Tab-separated table of C-alpha atoms in Angstrom:
chain	number	residue	atom	x	y	z
A	1	MET	CA	-110.688	97.301	85.331
A	2	VAL	CA	-109.790	99.164	82.216
A	3	PHE	CA	-113.341	99.471	80.996
A	4	GLU	CA	-114.111	100.846	84.481
A	5	ASN	CA	-111.299	103.185	84.352
A	6	ILE	CA	-112.447	104.483	80.902
A	7	LYS	CA	-115.966	104.899	82.484
A	8	ILE	CA	-114.504	106.961	85.264
A	9	ALA	CA	-112.609	108.996	82.868
A	10	LEU	CA	-115.332	109.870	80.647
A	11	THR	CA	-117.611	110.612	83.765
A	12	SER	CA	-115.032	113.146	84.984
A	13	MET	CA	-115.028	114.764	81.420
A	14	VAL	CA	-118.753	115.180	81.399
A	15	HIS	CA	-118.764	116.647	84.867
A	16	ASN	CA	-115.962	119.155	83.694
A	17	LYS	CA	-116.842	120.038	80.181
A	18	MET	CA	-115.256	123.302	79.681
A	19	ARG	CA	-111.897	122.175	81.263
A	20	THR	CA	-112.060	119.086	79.262
A	21	LEU	CA	-112.552	121.129	76.170
A	22	LEU	CA	-109.760	123.496	76.800
A	23	SER	CA	-107.267	120.556	77.662
A	24	LEU	CA	-108.284	118.919	74.396
A	25	LEU	CA	-107.941	121.906	72.164
A	26	GLY	CA	-104.179	121.483	71.521
A	27	ILE	CA	-104.526	117.670	70.618
A	28	ILE	CA	-107.556	118.552	68.256
A	29	ILE	CA	-105.713	121.289	66.601
A	30	GLY	CA	-102.364	119.403	66.237
A	31	VAL	CA	-104.062	116.097	64.914
A	32	GLY	CA	-106.437	118.199	62.521
A	33	ALA	CA	-103.468	120.155	61.004
A	34	VAL	CA	-101.320	117.283	60.696
A	35	VAL	CA	-104.027	115.079	58.939
A	36	ALA	CA	-105.048	117.989	56.734
A	37	ILE	CA	-101.537	118.810	55.633
A	38	LEU	CA	-100.703	115.244	54.741
A	39	ASN	CA	-104.214	114.542	52.861
A	40	LEU	CA	-103.656	117.818	50.951
A	41	GLY	CA	-99.769	116.821	50.194
A	42	GLN	CA	-100.952	113.481	48.856
A	43	SER	CA	-103.774	114.882	46.888
A	44	ALA	CA	-101.499	117.515	45.190
A	45	THR	CA	-98.893	114.725	44.389
A	46	ALA	CA	-101.699	112.602	43.016
A	47	SER	CA	-102.969	115.477	40.876
A	48	ILE	CA	-99.645	116.206	39.615
A	49	THR	CA	-99.062	112.574	38.490
A	50	SER	CA	-102.617	112.313	37.103
A	51	SER	CA	-102.029	115.387	34.822
A	52	MET	CA	-98.820	114.203	33.706
A	53	ASN	CA	-100.340	110.680	33.193
A	54	VAL	CA	-102.944	112.399	30.845
A	55	GLY	CA	-100.102	114.442	29.214
A	56	GLY	CA	-97.695	111.468	28.609
A	57	ILE	CA	-95.555	110.297	31.450
A	58	ASP	CA	-94.872	107.448	29.295
A	59	LEU	CA	-93.298	109.523	26.713
A	60	VAL	CA	-89.719	110.739	26.103
A	61	SER	CA	-88.755	113.555	23.682
A	62	ILE	CA	-85.649	114.037	21.828
A	63	TYR	CA	-84.864	117.603	20.307
A	64	PRO	CA	-81.895	117.672	17.886
A	65	GLN	CA	-79.674	120.788	18.100
A	66	GLY	CA	-76.890	122.107	15.915
A	67	ASN	CA	-76.558	121.954	12.120
A	68	ASN	CA	-72.930	120.187	11.469
A	69	ARG	CA	-72.252	116.790	10.375
A	70	LYS	CA	-73.051	115.185	13.875
A	71	GLY	CA	-76.448	116.560	13.816
A	72	ASN	CA	-77.273	115.024	10.531
A	73	VAL	CA	-77.861	111.457	11.995
A	74	PHE	CA	-81.323	112.934	13.068
A	75	ASP	CA	-83.288	111.854	9.893
A	76	ILE	CA	-86.671	110.325	9.482
A	77	GLN	CA	-85.309	106.624	9.908
A	78	PHE	CA	-83.311	107.672	13.189
A	79	GLY	CA	-86.211	106.098	15.152
A	80	ASP	CA	-85.394	102.602	13.869
A	81	THR	CA	-81.710	103.111	14.775
A	82	LEU	CA	-82.611	104.205	18.166
A	83	MET	CA	-85.113	101.340	19.006
A	84	SER	CA	-82.332	99.053	17.829
A	85	ASN	CA	-79.860	100.388	20.237
A	86	VAL	CA	-82.033	101.232	23.263
A	87	SER	CA	-84.311	98.568	24.667
A	88	GLY	CA	-87.697	99.406	26.242
A	89	ILE	CA	-88.813	101.617	23.523
A	90	GLU	CA	-92.310	100.564	21.909
A	91	THR	CA	-92.188	103.301	18.933
A	92	VAL	CA	-90.577	106.495	17.950
A	93	LEU	CA	-92.343	109.272	16.025
A	94	PRO	CA	-90.469	111.706	14.011
A	95	ILE	CA	-92.010	115.227	13.939
A	96	TYR	CA	-91.514	118.052	11.647
A	97	SER	CA	-92.440	121.453	12.909
A	98	SER	CA	-92.391	125.027	11.299
A	99	ASN	CA	-94.258	128.089	11.462
A	100	ALA	CA	-96.715	128.653	8.360
A	101	ARG	CA	-99.208	131.256	7.109
A	102	ILE	CA	-102.724	129.647	6.432
A	103	ARG	CA	-105.854	131.486	4.785
A	104	SER	CA	-109.416	130.705	4.984
A	105	GLY	CA	-111.628	132.940	3.064
A	106	GLN	CA	-110.072	136.356	3.421
A	107	GLU	CA	-108.492	135.779	6.748
A	108	ILE	CA	-104.704	134.952	6.888
A	109	LYS	CA	-102.755	133.853	10.114
A	110	THR	CA	-99.652	132.448	11.042
A	111	VAL	CA	-99.747	129.016	13.113
A	112	SER	CA	-97.556	126.260	14.126
A	113	LEU	CA	-97.546	123.443	11.424
A	114	GLN	CA	-96.731	119.899	12.540
A	115	GLY	CA	-95.778	117.074	10.113
A	116	VAL	CA	-96.843	113.913	11.711
A	117	THR	CA	-97.257	110.221	11.065
A	118	SER	CA	-100.761	108.546	11.368
A	119	ASN	CA	-100.024	106.924	14.500
A	120	TYR	CA	-99.124	110.118	16.162
A	121	PHE	CA	-102.576	110.974	17.516
A	122	ASP	CA	-103.039	107.497	19.016
A	123	ILE	CA	-99.801	107.790	20.905
A	124	MET	CA	-100.454	111.441	22.123
A	125	ASN	CA	-103.776	110.457	23.301
A	126	THR	CA	-105.805	113.194	21.395
A	127	GLU	CA	-109.464	113.100	20.702
A	128	LEU	CA	-111.473	114.292	17.778
A	129	LEU	CA	-114.172	116.846	17.889
A	130	TYR	CA	-115.218	116.202	14.214
A	131	GLY	CA	-114.015	114.301	11.375
A	132	GLU	CA	-111.401	111.539	11.341
A	133	TYR	CA	-107.638	111.320	11.367
A	134	PHE	CA	-105.486	110.952	8.125
A	135	SER	CA	-104.553	107.422	7.547
A	136	ALA	CA	-101.195	105.625	6.600
A	137	LEU	CA	-102.341	105.664	3.218
A	138	ASP	CA	-102.664	109.406	3.059
A	139	ASN	CA	-99.086	109.632	4.313
A	140	ILE	CA	-97.751	107.360	1.696
A	141	ASN	CA	-99.507	109.288	-1.106
A	142	ARG	CA	-98.497	112.528	0.432
A	143	ARG	CA	-102.375	113.695	0.340
A	144	GLN	CA	-102.676	117.540	1.100
A	145	VAL	CA	-104.996	116.701	3.930
A	146	VAL	CA	-104.935	118.643	7.392
A	147	ILE	CA	-106.274	118.407	10.909
A	148	LEU	CA	-107.008	121.624	12.757
A	149	GLY	CA	-106.668	122.419	16.528
A	150	SER	CA	-109.451	123.407	18.372
A	151	ASP	CA	-108.555	127.133	18.808
A	152	ILE	CA	-107.782	127.778	15.059
A	153	ALA	CA	-111.030	125.903	14.007
A	154	LYS	CA	-112.900	128.160	16.095
A	155	GLU	CA	-111.342	131.246	14.694
A	156	LEU	CA	-111.479	130.228	11.214
A	157	PHE	CA	-115.073	128.494	11.199
A	158	PRO	CA	-116.717	130.068	14.029
A	159	ALA	CA	-120.061	128.779	12.586
A	160	GLY	CA	-119.123	125.141	13.355
A	161	ASN	CA	-117.882	121.960	11.720
A	162	ALA	CA	-114.930	122.722	9.387
A	163	VAL	CA	-114.648	119.122	8.133
A	164	GLY	CA	-114.532	118.938	4.320
A	165	SER	CA	-113.710	122.820	3.948
A	166	TYR	CA	-110.470	123.834	2.511
A	167	ILE	CA	-107.624	126.187	3.670
A	168	SER	CA	-104.501	127.462	1.896
A	169	ILE	CA	-101.200	126.805	3.393
A	170	PHE	CA	-98.347	128.930	2.067
A	171	ARG	CA	-94.843	128.104	1.625
A	172	THR	CA	-93.184	129.470	-1.620
A	173	GLN	CA	-96.768	128.976	-2.983
A	174	SER	CA	-100.160	128.425	-1.571
A	175	LYS	CA	-101.507	124.895	-1.613
A	176	ARG	CA	-105.223	123.973	-0.718
A	177	TYR	CA	-105.576	121.453	2.024
A	178	GLN	CA	-108.818	119.700	2.904
A	179	ILE	CA	-109.795	119.590	6.266
A	180	VAL	CA	-110.298	115.959	7.550
A	181	GLY	CA	-110.513	116.552	11.350
A	182	VAL	CA	-110.814	119.019	13.982
A	183	LEU	CA	-109.017	117.899	17.465
A	184	ASP	CA	-110.974	118.413	20.832
A	185	GLU	CA	-109.226	120.667	23.072
A	186	LYS	CA	-106.151	119.258	24.899
A	187	ASP	CA	-103.570	120.735	27.260
A	188	ALA	CA	-99.910	121.260	25.830
A	189	THR	CA	-97.876	117.933	26.013
A	190	LEU	CA	-93.997	117.896	25.676
A	191	GLY	CA	-94.084	121.200	24.038
A	192	ALA	CA	-96.815	120.392	21.441
A	193	SER	CA	-99.668	122.872	21.709
A	194	PHE	CA	-102.403	120.955	20.062
A	195	ASN	CA	-105.025	123.714	20.258
A	196	SER	CA	-103.033	126.272	18.260
A	197	SER	CA	-101.510	123.922	15.799
A	198	ILE	CA	-102.413	122.123	12.504
A	199	PHE	CA	-101.302	118.683	11.432
A	200	ILE	CA	-100.460	117.196	7.987
A	201	PRO	CA	-98.999	114.041	6.940
A	202	ILE	CA	-95.274	113.812	7.418
A	203	ASN	CA	-94.526	112.890	3.981
A	204	THR	CA	-96.410	115.656	2.704
A	205	PHE	CA	-94.624	118.024	5.004
A	206	GLU	CA	-91.316	116.753	3.814
A	207	GLN	CA	-92.063	117.167	0.173
A	208	ARG	CA	-93.916	120.475	0.508
A	209	PHE	CA	-92.369	122.356	3.276
A	210	MET	CA	-88.760	121.037	3.941
A	211	ASN	CA	-85.656	120.623	2.014
A	212	MET	CA	-83.617	119.028	4.625
A	213	THR	CA	-83.301	115.601	6.310
A	214	LYS	CA	-83.052	116.460	9.893
A	215	VAL	CA	-86.338	116.084	11.913
A	216	SER	CA	-87.410	118.624	14.392
A	217	SER	CA	-87.988	116.262	17.334
A	218	TYR	CA	-88.900	112.690	18.191
A	219	THR	CA	-91.443	111.398	20.673
A	220	CYS	CA	-90.574	107.804	21.985
A	221	LYS	CA	-93.353	105.824	23.628
A	222	VAL	CA	-91.960	103.677	26.417
A	223	VAL	CA	-92.998	99.902	26.630
A	224	GLU	CA	-95.571	99.380	29.229
A	225	GLY	CA	-94.181	98.454	32.645
A	226	GLN	CA	-90.937	100.241	31.939
A	227	ASN	CA	-89.788	103.264	34.002
A	228	ALA	CA	-89.846	106.210	31.458
A	229	THR	CA	-86.925	108.015	33.623
A	230	ASP	CA	-84.731	105.016	33.259
A	231	ILE	CA	-85.541	104.717	29.482
A	232	SER	CA	-84.673	108.648	29.133
A	233	ASN	CA	-81.372	108.199	30.909
A	234	LYS	CA	-80.495	105.426	28.513
A	235	ILE	CA	-81.404	107.435	25.399
A	236	GLU	CA	-79.232	110.278	26.712
A	237	GLU	CA	-76.349	107.987	27.454
A	238	TYR	CA	-76.690	106.400	23.804
A	239	LEU	CA	-76.833	109.766	22.024
A	240	ASN	CA	-74.059	111.109	24.175
A	241	ASN	CA	-71.888	108.376	22.745
A	242	LEU	CA	-73.060	109.068	19.276
A	243	VAL	CA	-73.226	112.766	18.757
A	244	GLY	CA	-72.208	114.145	22.054
A	245	SER	CA	-74.234	116.301	24.445
A	246	ASP	CA	-74.040	119.565	22.524
A	247	TYR	CA	-76.186	118.268	19.645
A	248	PHE	CA	-79.484	117.177	21.355
A	249	SER	CA	-81.640	117.527	24.611
A	250	VAL	CA	-83.898	115.006	26.187
A	251	PHE	CA	-87.215	115.693	28.070
A	252	SER	CA	-89.257	113.165	30.015
A	253	ALA	CA	-92.505	114.277	31.688
A	254	ALA	CA	-91.653	111.163	34.245
A	255	THR	CA	-88.644	113.029	35.458
A	256	ILE	CA	-90.780	116.151	36.221
A	257	VAL	CA	-93.319	113.928	38.201
A	258	GLU	CA	-90.547	112.445	40.233
A	259	MET	CA	-89.176	115.794	41.036
A	260	ALA	CA	-92.413	117.064	41.950
A	261	ASP	CA	-93.113	114.241	44.174
A	262	GLN	CA	-89.939	114.718	46.135
A	263	VAL	CA	-90.507	118.391	46.464
A	264	THR	CA	-94.152	117.957	47.523
A	265	GLY	CA	-93.286	115.104	49.914
A	266	THR	CA	-90.381	117.062	51.482
A	267	PHE	CA	-92.529	120.334	51.822
A	268	THR	CA	-95.612	118.324	53.254
A	269	SER	CA	-93.425	116.521	55.727
A	270	PHE	CA	-91.851	119.822	56.930
A	271	LEU	CA	-95.312	121.212	57.469
A	272	ALA	CA	-96.617	118.318	59.261
A	273	ALA	CA	-93.701	118.493	61.772
A	274	ILE	CA	-94.433	121.925	62.504
A	275	ALA	CA	-98.002	121.193	63.014
A	276	ALA	CA	-97.167	118.282	65.273
A	277	ILE	CA	-95.633	120.848	67.666
A	278	SER	CA	-99.131	121.750	68.721
A	279	LEU	CA	-99.488	118.220	69.900
A	280	LEU	CA	-96.871	118.604	72.343
A	281	VAL	CA	-98.462	121.767	73.462
A	282	GLY	CA	-101.584	119.806	73.736
A	283	GLY	CA	-99.875	117.366	75.982
A	284	ILE	CA	-98.630	119.763	78.446
A	285	GLY	CA	-102.252	120.841	78.690
A	286	ILE	CA	-103.209	117.257	79.220
A	287	MET	CA	-100.497	117.207	81.979
A	288	ASN	CA	-101.901	120.275	83.571
A	289	ILE	CA	-105.543	118.856	83.555
A	290	MET	CA	-104.380	115.743	85.087
A	291	LEU	CA	-102.327	117.299	87.896
A	292	VAL	CA	-105.524	119.357	88.644
A	293	SER	CA	-107.530	116.200	88.591
A	294	VAL	CA	-105.351	114.525	91.089
A	295	ALA	CA	-105.436	117.426	93.372
A	296	GLU	CA	-109.192	117.476	93.274
A	297	ARG	CA	-109.451	113.852	93.951
A	298	THR	CA	-106.792	113.425	96.655
A	299	ARG	CA	-109.575	112.219	99.261
A	300	GLU	CA	-110.903	109.673	96.622
A	301	ILE	CA	-107.373	108.462	96.146
A	302	GLY	CA	-107.016	108.137	99.996
A	303	ILE	CA	-110.293	106.167	100.252
A	304	ARG	CA	-109.404	103.773	97.520
A	305	LYS	CA	-105.849	103.100	99.083
A	306	ALA	CA	-107.662	102.680	102.379
A	307	LEU	CA	-109.801	99.972	100.700
A	308	GLY	CA	-106.770	98.139	99.560
A	309	ALA	CA	-106.094	99.600	96.020
A	310	SER	CA	-102.359	99.539	95.210
A	311	PRO	CA	-100.324	102.118	93.578
A	312	LYS	CA	-100.358	100.147	90.287
A	313	VAL	CA	-104.104	100.350	90.220
A	314	ILE	CA	-104.410	103.900	91.269
A	315	ARG	CA	-101.500	104.876	88.547
A	316	GLY	CA	-103.568	102.819	85.807
A	317	GLN	CA	-106.681	104.654	86.704
A	318	PHE	CA	-105.144	108.071	85.939
A	319	LEU	CA	-103.051	106.941	82.924
A	320	VAL	CA	-105.955	105.349	81.312
A	321	GLU	CA	-107.909	108.737	81.875
A	322	ALA	CA	-105.024	110.555	80.040
A	323	ILE	CA	-104.972	108.166	77.290
A	324	THR	CA	-108.788	108.534	76.936
A	325	LEU	CA	-108.538	112.221	76.753
A	326	THR	CA	-105.954	112.348	73.995
A	327	ILE	CA	-107.736	109.480	71.945
A	328	LEU	CA	-110.882	111.598	72.146
A	329	GLY	CA	-109.089	114.622	71.033
A	330	GLY	CA	-107.350	112.726	68.405
A	331	VAL	CA	-110.562	111.358	66.900
A	332	ILE	CA	-112.166	114.875	67.049
A	333	GLY	CA	-108.763	116.147	65.211
A	334	ILE	CA	-109.029	113.527	62.461
A	335	GLY	CA	-112.585	114.458	61.840
A	336	LEU	CA	-111.652	118.201	61.641
A	337	GLY	CA	-108.547	117.435	59.516
A	338	VAL	CA	-110.715	115.617	57.012
A	339	PHE	CA	-113.079	118.248	56.871
A	340	ILE	CA	-110.467	120.976	56.266
A	341	SER	CA	-108.800	118.616	53.345
A	342	TYR	CA	-112.334	118.184	51.732
A	343	ALA	CA	-113.103	122.034	51.803
A	344	ILE	CA	-109.896	123.086	50.391
A	345	ILE	CA	-109.522	120.436	47.691
A	346	ASN	CA	-113.353	121.417	46.538
A	347	VAL	CA	-111.883	124.846	46.252
A	348	VAL	CA	-108.707	124.062	44.147
A	349	GLY	CA	-110.486	121.298	42.082
A	350	TRP	CA	-108.225	118.393	43.168
A	351	GLU	CA	-109.343	114.810	43.685
A	352	LEU	CA	-109.312	113.856	47.466
A	353	HIS	CA	-106.823	111.172	48.309
A	354	PHE	CA	-106.749	110.201	51.949
A	355	SER	CA	-103.462	109.542	53.721
A	356	TYR	CA	-104.640	106.752	55.812
A	357	GLY	CA	-101.000	106.568	57.244
A	358	ALA	CA	-101.480	110.120	58.443
A	359	ILE	CA	-104.599	109.073	60.233
A	360	LEU	CA	-103.071	106.067	61.980
A	361	LEU	CA	-100.026	108.220	62.795
A	362	SER	CA	-101.940	111.080	64.358
A	363	LEU	CA	-103.931	108.607	66.467
A	364	GLY	CA	-100.935	106.688	67.585
A	365	PHE	CA	-99.063	109.819	68.358
A	366	SER	CA	-102.016	111.053	70.338
A	367	MET	CA	-101.767	107.864	72.499
A	368	PHE	CA	-98.178	108.364	72.922
A	369	VAL	CA	-98.976	112.049	74.179
A	370	GLY	CA	-101.361	110.660	76.719
A	371	ILE	CA	-98.820	108.138	77.947
A	372	PHE	CA	-95.966	110.522	78.019
A	373	PHE	CA	-97.722	113.443	79.670
A	374	GLY	CA	-100.070	111.404	81.849
A	375	TRP	CA	-97.498	109.337	83.495
A	376	TYR	CA	-96.274	111.781	85.955
A	377	PRO	CA	-99.743	112.758	87.279
A	378	ALA	CA	-100.532	109.001	87.520
A	379	ALA	CA	-97.322	108.347	89.276
A	380	LYS	CA	-97.930	111.164	91.766
A	381	ALA	CA	-101.379	109.949	92.470
A	382	SER	CA	-100.070	106.429	92.944
A	383	LYS	CA	-97.568	107.715	95.618
A	384	LEU	CA	-99.863	109.651	97.912
A	385	ASP	CA	-99.995	108.595	101.529
A	386	PRO	CA	-103.384	107.319	102.355
A	387	ILE	CA	-103.634	108.939	105.899
A	388	GLU	CA	-102.484	112.355	104.237
A	389	ALA	CA	-104.867	111.933	101.508
A	390	LEU	CA	-107.778	111.099	103.698
A	391	SER	CA	-107.211	114.367	105.806
A	392	TYR	CA	-106.642	116.493	102.705
A	393	GLU	CA	-109.010	119.550	102.480
């Protein structure tokens, strides 16, 4: 019986193409908008998370502040102290930072100079364009070797590979440093601008450039499987007890990701709710078209009742017809929503992430709209008096 009713519904749609299209328009637009918005929201969230993963979502940075006695705990050995008191940290990288003047040939410029350990580049997920990284032995021996960021390498050595060449770095006097590597391009991570910085061994930096014990910053790598936001909170609590909140700041990319997820999720849900209103408008269109269908087929209803069809059968026929209409509109709307998502994502350069929940939700809501707005016309048809229906003109 259900399949027979579906066949009748489809036949009615084919015979009244324009009316069917107009009645489906609201459902198609509503479902398409909901699917597109939720797909775009999920894709935006995934894009943010992906970029943060590349940029160090498992990293937490500590920035010492102040120059009094409490700030003096931030020395080069502080990482060991921190790992002993806060669980979930795999390693802590001390980093010295300063501006420095460098010279290559006749060109002199000011750059950001970073003193880092040999494992810094592995933790920060950098790649080399030329050459190699300096080693732990280079650090121990305080060798005067340097790795250039990609932008600086292009400015100083536009002809190509700079490895093996020398630059002079000024402090109180100039010292020649051999270039052992050039970094490939990389977006800034945790405040570190790789493309416009140069890097030397941390012990060399400490000997040549700084007459102080306080480190500029620390980068903590979180143990795999641990939540970086939780570890960041633990670090902040420990430092609060150790030196007070005025003498440090803590930053975690994972915290930014969580905030972005919340904001994106809320905004997406809000837009989807607005788009869903058009589904209700479409439902009213379905009701109108079903009422017209009942009026046009009054004599047919009278004949069926005269032949013994019960009110339940008549009601089921028109209810199935309404649900068929809305499901068809929902399927077309889903296709439209996916197409819109794909088109927009191609323009903005994201990776498409389908929200299968949105597709199921939209289809389910379409069925609900069909039942809700189709019930009254179906009930009206089932209550028609057979004699009045047969004499209806």
